[in-house]
Coordinates of C-alpha atoms and ligand atoms in Angstrom, one line a residue:
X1 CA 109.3 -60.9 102.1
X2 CA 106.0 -59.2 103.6
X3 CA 105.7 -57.8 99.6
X4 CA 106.0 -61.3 98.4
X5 CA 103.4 -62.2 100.5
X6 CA 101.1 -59.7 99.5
X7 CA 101.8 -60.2 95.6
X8 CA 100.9 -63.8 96.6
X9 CA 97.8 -62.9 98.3
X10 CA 96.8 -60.8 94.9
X11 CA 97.4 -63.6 92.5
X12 CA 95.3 -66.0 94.6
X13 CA 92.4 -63.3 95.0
X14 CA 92.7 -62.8 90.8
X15 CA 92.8 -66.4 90.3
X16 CA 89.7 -66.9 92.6
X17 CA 87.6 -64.1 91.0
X18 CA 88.3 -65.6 87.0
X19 CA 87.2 -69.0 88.6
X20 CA 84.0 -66.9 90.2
X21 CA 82.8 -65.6 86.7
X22 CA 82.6 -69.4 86.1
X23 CA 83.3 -68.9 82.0
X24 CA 85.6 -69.9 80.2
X25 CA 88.3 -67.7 79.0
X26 CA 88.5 -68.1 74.9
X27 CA 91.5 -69.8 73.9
X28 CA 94.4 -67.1 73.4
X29 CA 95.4 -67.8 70.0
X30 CA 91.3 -67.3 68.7
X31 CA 92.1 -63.7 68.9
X32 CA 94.7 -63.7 65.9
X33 CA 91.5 -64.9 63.9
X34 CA 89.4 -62.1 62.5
X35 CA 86.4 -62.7 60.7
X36 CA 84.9 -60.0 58.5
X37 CA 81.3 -59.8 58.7
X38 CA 78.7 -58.0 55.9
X39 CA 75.3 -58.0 57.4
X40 CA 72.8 -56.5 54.8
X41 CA 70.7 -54.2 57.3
X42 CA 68.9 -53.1 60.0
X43 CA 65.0 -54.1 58.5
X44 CA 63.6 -56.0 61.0
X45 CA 64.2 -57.4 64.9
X46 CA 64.7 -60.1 63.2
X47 CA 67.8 -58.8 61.6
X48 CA 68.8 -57.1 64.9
X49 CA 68.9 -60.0 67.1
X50 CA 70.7 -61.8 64.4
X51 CA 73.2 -58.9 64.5
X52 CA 73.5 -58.6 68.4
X53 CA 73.8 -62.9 68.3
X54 CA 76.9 -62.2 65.9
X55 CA 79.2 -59.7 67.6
X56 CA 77.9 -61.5 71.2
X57 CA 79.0 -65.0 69.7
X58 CA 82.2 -63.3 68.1
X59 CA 83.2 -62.2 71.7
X60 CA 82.7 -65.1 73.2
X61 CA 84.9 -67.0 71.0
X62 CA 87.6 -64.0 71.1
X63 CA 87.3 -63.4 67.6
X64 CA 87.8 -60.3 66.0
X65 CA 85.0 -59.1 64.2
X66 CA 85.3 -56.9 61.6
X67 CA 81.3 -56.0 60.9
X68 CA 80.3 -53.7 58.0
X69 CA 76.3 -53.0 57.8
X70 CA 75.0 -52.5 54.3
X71 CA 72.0 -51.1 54.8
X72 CA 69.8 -53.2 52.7
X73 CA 72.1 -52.2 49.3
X74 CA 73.9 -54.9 47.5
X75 CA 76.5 -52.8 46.2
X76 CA 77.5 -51.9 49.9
X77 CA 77.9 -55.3 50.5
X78 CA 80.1 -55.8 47.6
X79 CA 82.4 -52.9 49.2
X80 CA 82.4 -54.3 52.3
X81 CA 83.5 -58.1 50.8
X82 CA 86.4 -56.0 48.6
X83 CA 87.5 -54.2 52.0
X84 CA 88.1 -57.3 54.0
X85 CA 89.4 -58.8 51.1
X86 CA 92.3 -56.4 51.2
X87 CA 92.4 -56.7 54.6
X88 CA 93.3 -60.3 54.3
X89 CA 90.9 -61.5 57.2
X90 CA 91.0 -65.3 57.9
X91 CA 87.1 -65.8 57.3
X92 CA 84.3 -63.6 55.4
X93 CA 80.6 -64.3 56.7
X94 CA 77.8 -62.3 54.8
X95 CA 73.8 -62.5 54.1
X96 CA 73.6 -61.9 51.0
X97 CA 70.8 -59.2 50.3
X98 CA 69.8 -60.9 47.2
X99 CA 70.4 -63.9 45.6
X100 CA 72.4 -62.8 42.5
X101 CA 75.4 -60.8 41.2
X102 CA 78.0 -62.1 43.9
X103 CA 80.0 -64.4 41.5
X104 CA 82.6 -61.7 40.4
X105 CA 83.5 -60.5 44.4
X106 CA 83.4 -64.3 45.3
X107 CA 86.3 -65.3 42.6
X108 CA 88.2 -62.2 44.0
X109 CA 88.1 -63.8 47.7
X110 CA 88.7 -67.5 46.7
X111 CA 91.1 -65.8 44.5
X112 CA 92.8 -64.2 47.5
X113 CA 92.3 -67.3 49.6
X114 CA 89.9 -66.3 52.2
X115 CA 87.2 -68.6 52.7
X116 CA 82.9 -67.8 52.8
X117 CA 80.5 -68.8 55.2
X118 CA 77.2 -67.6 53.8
X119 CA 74.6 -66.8 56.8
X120 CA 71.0 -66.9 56.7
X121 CA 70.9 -66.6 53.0
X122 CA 72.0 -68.0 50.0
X123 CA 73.6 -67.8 46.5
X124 CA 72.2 -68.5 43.1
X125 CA 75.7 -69.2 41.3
X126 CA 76.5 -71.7 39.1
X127 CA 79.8 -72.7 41.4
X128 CA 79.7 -73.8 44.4
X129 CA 82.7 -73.5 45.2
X130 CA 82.8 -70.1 45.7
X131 CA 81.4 -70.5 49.2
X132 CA 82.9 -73.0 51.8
X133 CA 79.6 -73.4 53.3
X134 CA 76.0 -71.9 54.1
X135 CA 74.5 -71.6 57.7
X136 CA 70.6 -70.6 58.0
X137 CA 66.6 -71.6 57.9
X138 CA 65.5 -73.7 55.4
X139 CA 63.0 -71.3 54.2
X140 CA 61.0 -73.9 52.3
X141 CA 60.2 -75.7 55.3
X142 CA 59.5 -72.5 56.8
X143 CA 56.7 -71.6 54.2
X144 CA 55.3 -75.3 54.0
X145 CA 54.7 -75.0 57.6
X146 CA 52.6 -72.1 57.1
X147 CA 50.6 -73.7 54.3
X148 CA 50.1 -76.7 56.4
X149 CA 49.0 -75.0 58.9
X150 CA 46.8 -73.1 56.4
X151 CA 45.4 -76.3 55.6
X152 CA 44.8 -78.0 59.2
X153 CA 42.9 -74.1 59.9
X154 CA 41.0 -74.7 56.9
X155 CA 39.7 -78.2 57.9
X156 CA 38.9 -77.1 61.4
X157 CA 36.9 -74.7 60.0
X158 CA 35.0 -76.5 57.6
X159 CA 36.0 -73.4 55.2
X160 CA 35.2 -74.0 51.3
X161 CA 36.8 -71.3 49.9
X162 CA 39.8 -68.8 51.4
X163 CA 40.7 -65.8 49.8
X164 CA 44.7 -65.0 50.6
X165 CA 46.8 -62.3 50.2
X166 CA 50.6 -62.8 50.7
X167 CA 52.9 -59.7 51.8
X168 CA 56.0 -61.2 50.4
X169 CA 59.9 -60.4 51.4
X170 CA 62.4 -58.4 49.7
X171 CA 61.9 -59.6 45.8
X172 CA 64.6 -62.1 44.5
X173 CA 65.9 -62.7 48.1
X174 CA 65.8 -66.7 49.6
X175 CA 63.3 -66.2 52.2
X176 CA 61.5 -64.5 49.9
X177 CA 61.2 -67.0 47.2
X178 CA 61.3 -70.3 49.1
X179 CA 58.6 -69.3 51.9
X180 CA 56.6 -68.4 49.2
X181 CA 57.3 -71.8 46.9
X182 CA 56.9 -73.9 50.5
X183 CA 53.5 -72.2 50.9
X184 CA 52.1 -72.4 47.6
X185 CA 53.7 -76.1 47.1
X186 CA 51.2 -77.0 49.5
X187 CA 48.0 -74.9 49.4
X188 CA 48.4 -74.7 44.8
X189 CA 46.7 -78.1 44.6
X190 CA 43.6 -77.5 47.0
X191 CA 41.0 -75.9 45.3
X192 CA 39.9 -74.3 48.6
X193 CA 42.4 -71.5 48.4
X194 CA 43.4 -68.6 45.8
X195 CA 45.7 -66.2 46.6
X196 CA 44.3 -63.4 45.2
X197 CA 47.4 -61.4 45.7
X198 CA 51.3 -61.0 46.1
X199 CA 52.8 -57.7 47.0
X200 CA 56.3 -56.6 48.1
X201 CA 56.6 -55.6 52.1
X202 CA 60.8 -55.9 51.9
X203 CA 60.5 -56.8 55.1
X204 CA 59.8 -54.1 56.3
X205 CA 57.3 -52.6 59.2
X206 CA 56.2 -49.5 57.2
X207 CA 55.7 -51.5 54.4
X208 CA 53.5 -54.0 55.8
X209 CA 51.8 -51.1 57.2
X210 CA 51.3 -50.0 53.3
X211 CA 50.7 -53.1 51.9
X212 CA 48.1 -53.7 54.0
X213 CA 46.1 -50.6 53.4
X214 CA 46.5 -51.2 49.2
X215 CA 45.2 -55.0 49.7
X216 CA 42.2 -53.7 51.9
X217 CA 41.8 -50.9 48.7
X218 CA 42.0 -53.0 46.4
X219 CA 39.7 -56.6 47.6
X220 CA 37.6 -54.3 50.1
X221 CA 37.3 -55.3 53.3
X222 CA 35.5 -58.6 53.2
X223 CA 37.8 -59.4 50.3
X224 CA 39.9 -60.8 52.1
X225 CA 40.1 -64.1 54.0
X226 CA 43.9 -64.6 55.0
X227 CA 46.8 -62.5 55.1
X228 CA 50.3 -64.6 54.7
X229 CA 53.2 -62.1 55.6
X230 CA 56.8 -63.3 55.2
X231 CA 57.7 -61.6 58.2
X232 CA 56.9 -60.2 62.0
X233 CA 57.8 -56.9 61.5
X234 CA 55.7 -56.6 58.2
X235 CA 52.3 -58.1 60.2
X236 CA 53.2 -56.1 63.0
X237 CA 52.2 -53.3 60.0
X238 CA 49.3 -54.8 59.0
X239 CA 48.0 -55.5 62.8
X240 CA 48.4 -51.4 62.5
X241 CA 46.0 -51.1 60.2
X242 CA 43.6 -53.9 60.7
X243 CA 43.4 -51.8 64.7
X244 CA 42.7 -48.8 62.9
X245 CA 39.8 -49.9 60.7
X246 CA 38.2 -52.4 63.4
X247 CA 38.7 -55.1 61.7
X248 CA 39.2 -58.2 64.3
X249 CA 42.8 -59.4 63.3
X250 CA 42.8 -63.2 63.8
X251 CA 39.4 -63.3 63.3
X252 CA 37.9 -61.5 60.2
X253 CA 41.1 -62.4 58.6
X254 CA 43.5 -65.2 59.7
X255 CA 47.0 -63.8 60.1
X256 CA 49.8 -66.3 59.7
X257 CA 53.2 -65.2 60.2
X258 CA 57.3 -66.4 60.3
X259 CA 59.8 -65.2 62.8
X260 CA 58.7 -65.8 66.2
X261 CA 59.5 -62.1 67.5
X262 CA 58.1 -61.4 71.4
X263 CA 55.4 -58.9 69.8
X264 CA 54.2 -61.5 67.4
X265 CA 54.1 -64.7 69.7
X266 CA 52.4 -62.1 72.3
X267 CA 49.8 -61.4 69.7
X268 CA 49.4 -65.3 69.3
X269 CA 48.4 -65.9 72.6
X270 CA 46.1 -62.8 72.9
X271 CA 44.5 -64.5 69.3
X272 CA 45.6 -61.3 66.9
X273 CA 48.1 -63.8 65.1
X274 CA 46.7 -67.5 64.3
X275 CA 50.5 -69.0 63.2
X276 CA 53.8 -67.7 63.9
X277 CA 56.4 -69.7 62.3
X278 CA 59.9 -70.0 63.8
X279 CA 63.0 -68.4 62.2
X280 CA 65.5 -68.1 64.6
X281 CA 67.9 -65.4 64.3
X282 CA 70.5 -66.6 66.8
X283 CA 73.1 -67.9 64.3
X284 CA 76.1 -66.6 66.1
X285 CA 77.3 -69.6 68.4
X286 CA 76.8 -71.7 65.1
X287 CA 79.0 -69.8 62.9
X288 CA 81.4 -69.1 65.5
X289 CA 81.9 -73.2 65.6
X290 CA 81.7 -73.1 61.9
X291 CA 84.7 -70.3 61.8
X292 CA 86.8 -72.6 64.5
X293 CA 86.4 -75.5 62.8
X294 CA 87.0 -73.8 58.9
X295 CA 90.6 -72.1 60.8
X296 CA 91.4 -75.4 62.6
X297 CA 91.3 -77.4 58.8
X298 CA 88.5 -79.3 59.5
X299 CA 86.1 -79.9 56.4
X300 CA 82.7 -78.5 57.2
X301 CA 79.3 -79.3 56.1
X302 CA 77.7 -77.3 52.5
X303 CA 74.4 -76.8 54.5
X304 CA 73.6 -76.2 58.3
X305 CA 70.5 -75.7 59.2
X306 CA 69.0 -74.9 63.1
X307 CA 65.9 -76.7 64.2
X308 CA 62.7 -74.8 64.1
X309 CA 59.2 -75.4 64.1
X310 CA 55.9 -73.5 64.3
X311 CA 53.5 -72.1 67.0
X312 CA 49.6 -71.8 66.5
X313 CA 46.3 -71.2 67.7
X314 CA 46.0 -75.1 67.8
X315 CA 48.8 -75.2 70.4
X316 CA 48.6 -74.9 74.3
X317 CA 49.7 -71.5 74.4
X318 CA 50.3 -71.2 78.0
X319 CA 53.0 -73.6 77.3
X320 CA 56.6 -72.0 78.4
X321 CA 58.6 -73.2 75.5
X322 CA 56.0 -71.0 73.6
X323 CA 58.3 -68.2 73.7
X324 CA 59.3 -65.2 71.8
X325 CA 62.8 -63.6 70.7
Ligands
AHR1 O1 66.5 -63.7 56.1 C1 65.7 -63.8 57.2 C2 64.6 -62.7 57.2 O2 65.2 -61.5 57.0 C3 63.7 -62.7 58.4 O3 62.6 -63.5 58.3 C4 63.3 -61.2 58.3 O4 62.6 -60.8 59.4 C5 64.6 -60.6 58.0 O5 64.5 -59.3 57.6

C-alpha cells in the first residue's frame, strides 16, 4: 500500500515537472521520420546559424536528422544525396552549392521515391519535378533592395557619378547570380553608376579580405566610390582592410551589404556599413513544417519564401527591431 502511494506521488511529481517545462512534447510517431540533410559548408555565420536553426528545428519536431556537411564541394554533396538514398530516409533537404549538375542524383531519389526539399538555394534543371519544393530568400529581391537603396543614397547625396565595385558570391550559385541581376536590374539604366568591377569573394571572410586589397590595387584608393559585397562575412574582410589603410569605411566608400549578421548591423549603427540587407538564415521551423506536411500527404507549395527587408543609414537605428543574427 505505502509503495503504491509513493509510486503515486512520483507520477504526479513527473507529470507536474513535463507540465513546468511548459513545451510541448513532439508527437511520438515524428520520430520514425528521418530527414537526411546535405548542407554545403561551413563559409559564413550565415551558413552556421542556418546549420544550428536546422538540427534545433529537427529536435524540436522529434525528427531524426541525418546531417552530412559538404564542405563547400559539390561532389560531396552528391555522396551525401547517394548515402541517404540508400538509406531510404523519408525526406532529403539540401542547398545546393551550385546551381547545376544535380539532375542525374535527383532521378536516382525520385527514382527511389524519397521526396526533395531544396533549402536556401535552387536548381537550374529543365524538370521540376525532381524537387517537391524549394524553401529560401528570394535573392533578386534581395539584390534590388540594395540597388534601391543605392539609388535613394545617391539622390540624397546629390552624387553624379558612383564608381562600384561588387565582391560577388560563390560563381554560378543563386545568391550569387540573382543579388547580382536584382542590383544591376536597377542601378544598369542610371547613368550615374558604373560598376567598374566584379570579383569572386565565395563568400568567404578571407576572400573579401583579398578582394578588397586587389580592387584598392587595381582603381587606387579614390577609385572607388561603393563597394557592393554579396555577403557579411566577405565585408567584414573588406572592413579589415579599409581599417588598415585609414580609409573611413562608410564614408570614403559606401559599403552596402546582405545578411544581417550582429557584426554587420553593429557596424551599421556605428556608420562603418551604410545598408545591410536581410537574409535570414533561420529556415529550420519552416522546413520542419514543410517535412510534416510532405509525410502527412499534404501538397506543398513549389516556392516558400520568408519575409525580409533591409536596414540602412536612412533608418532610426536605435530602433529595437533593428537587430542582428
Ligand atoms: O545562400 C545564402 C548565402 O550563403 C548567404 O548570404 C551567405 O552568407 C552564405 O554563405
Amino acid at each position: 500500500m505505502r509503495r503504491g502511494i509513493a509510486l503515486g506521488l512520483i507520477l504526479i511529481l513527473l507529470l507536474g515537472l513535463s507540465g513546468c517545462a511548459g513545451k510541448q512534447e513532439p508527437a511520438a510517431d515524428n520520430a520514425s521520420i528521418v530527414v537526411g540533410f546535405s548542407q554545403l559548408g561551413s563559409e559564413s555565420s550565415w551558413r552556421i546559424a542556418n546549420t544550428v536553426s536546422m538540427e534545433q528545428a529537427a529536435k524540436e519536431a522529434g525528427f531524426s536528422l541525418m546531417m552530412e556537411n559538404a564542405n563547400q564541394k559539390q561532389e560531396k554533396q552528391i555522396d551525401a544525396i547517394r548515402s541517404f538514398i540508400a538509406y531510404r530516409v523519408d525526406v532529403i533537404v539540401f542547398s545546393p552549392i551550385v546551381e547545376t549538375g544535380w539532375d542525374n542524383v535527383l532521378t536516382e531519389a525520385k527514382q527511389a521515391g524519397i521526396p526533395v526539399i531544396l533549402m536556401d538555394r535552387m536548381i537550374e534543371t529543365q524538370d521540376d519535378s525532381l524537387y517537391t519544393a524549394y524553401i529560401g530568400a528570394d535573392f533578386y529581391a534581395e539584390g534590388q533592395r540594395a540597388g534601391e537603396y543605392l539609388v535613394r543614397k545617391a539622390d540624397a547625396l546629390g552624387a553624379e557619378h558612383l564608381r562600384i565595385a561588387e565582391i560577388h558570391g560563390t560563381t554560378d550559385s543563386t545568391p550569387m547570380r540573382d543579388r547580382q541581376k536584382g542590383f544591376m536590374d536597377v542601378i544598369s539604366g542610371d547613368p550615374r553608376f558604373t560598376v567598374i568591377d566584379s570579383v569572386d569573394g565565395d563568400f568567404l571572410r578571407s576572400k573579401g579580405e583579398e578582394c578588397a586589397q586587389q580592387l584598392l590595387k587595381q582603381h587606387g584608393t579614390e577609385g572607388i566610390d561603393v563597394i557592393y559585397s554579396h555577403n557579411d562575412s566577405m565585408m567584414l574582410g573588406v572592413l579589415d582592410v579599409l581599417d588598415k589603410k585609414k580609409i573611413q569605411p562608410g564614408k570614403d566608400i559606401l559599403l552596402i551589404t546582405v545578411d544581417g549578421e550582429k557584426d554587420a548591423v553593429d557596424a551599421l549603427k556605428a556608420g562603418r556599413i551604410n545598408c545591410v540587407v536581410q537574409c535570414t538564415p533561420d529556415l529550420g521551423p519552416a522546413v520542419m513544417d514543410l517535412v510534416r506536411d510532405l509525410t502527412a500527404g499534404k501538397e506543398l507549395p513549389k516556392v516558400n519564401h520568408p519575409d525580409e527587408g533591409a536596414f540602412s543609414d536612412f533608418d532610426n537605428l536605435n530602433d529595437p527591431a533593428v537587430e542582428g543574427f
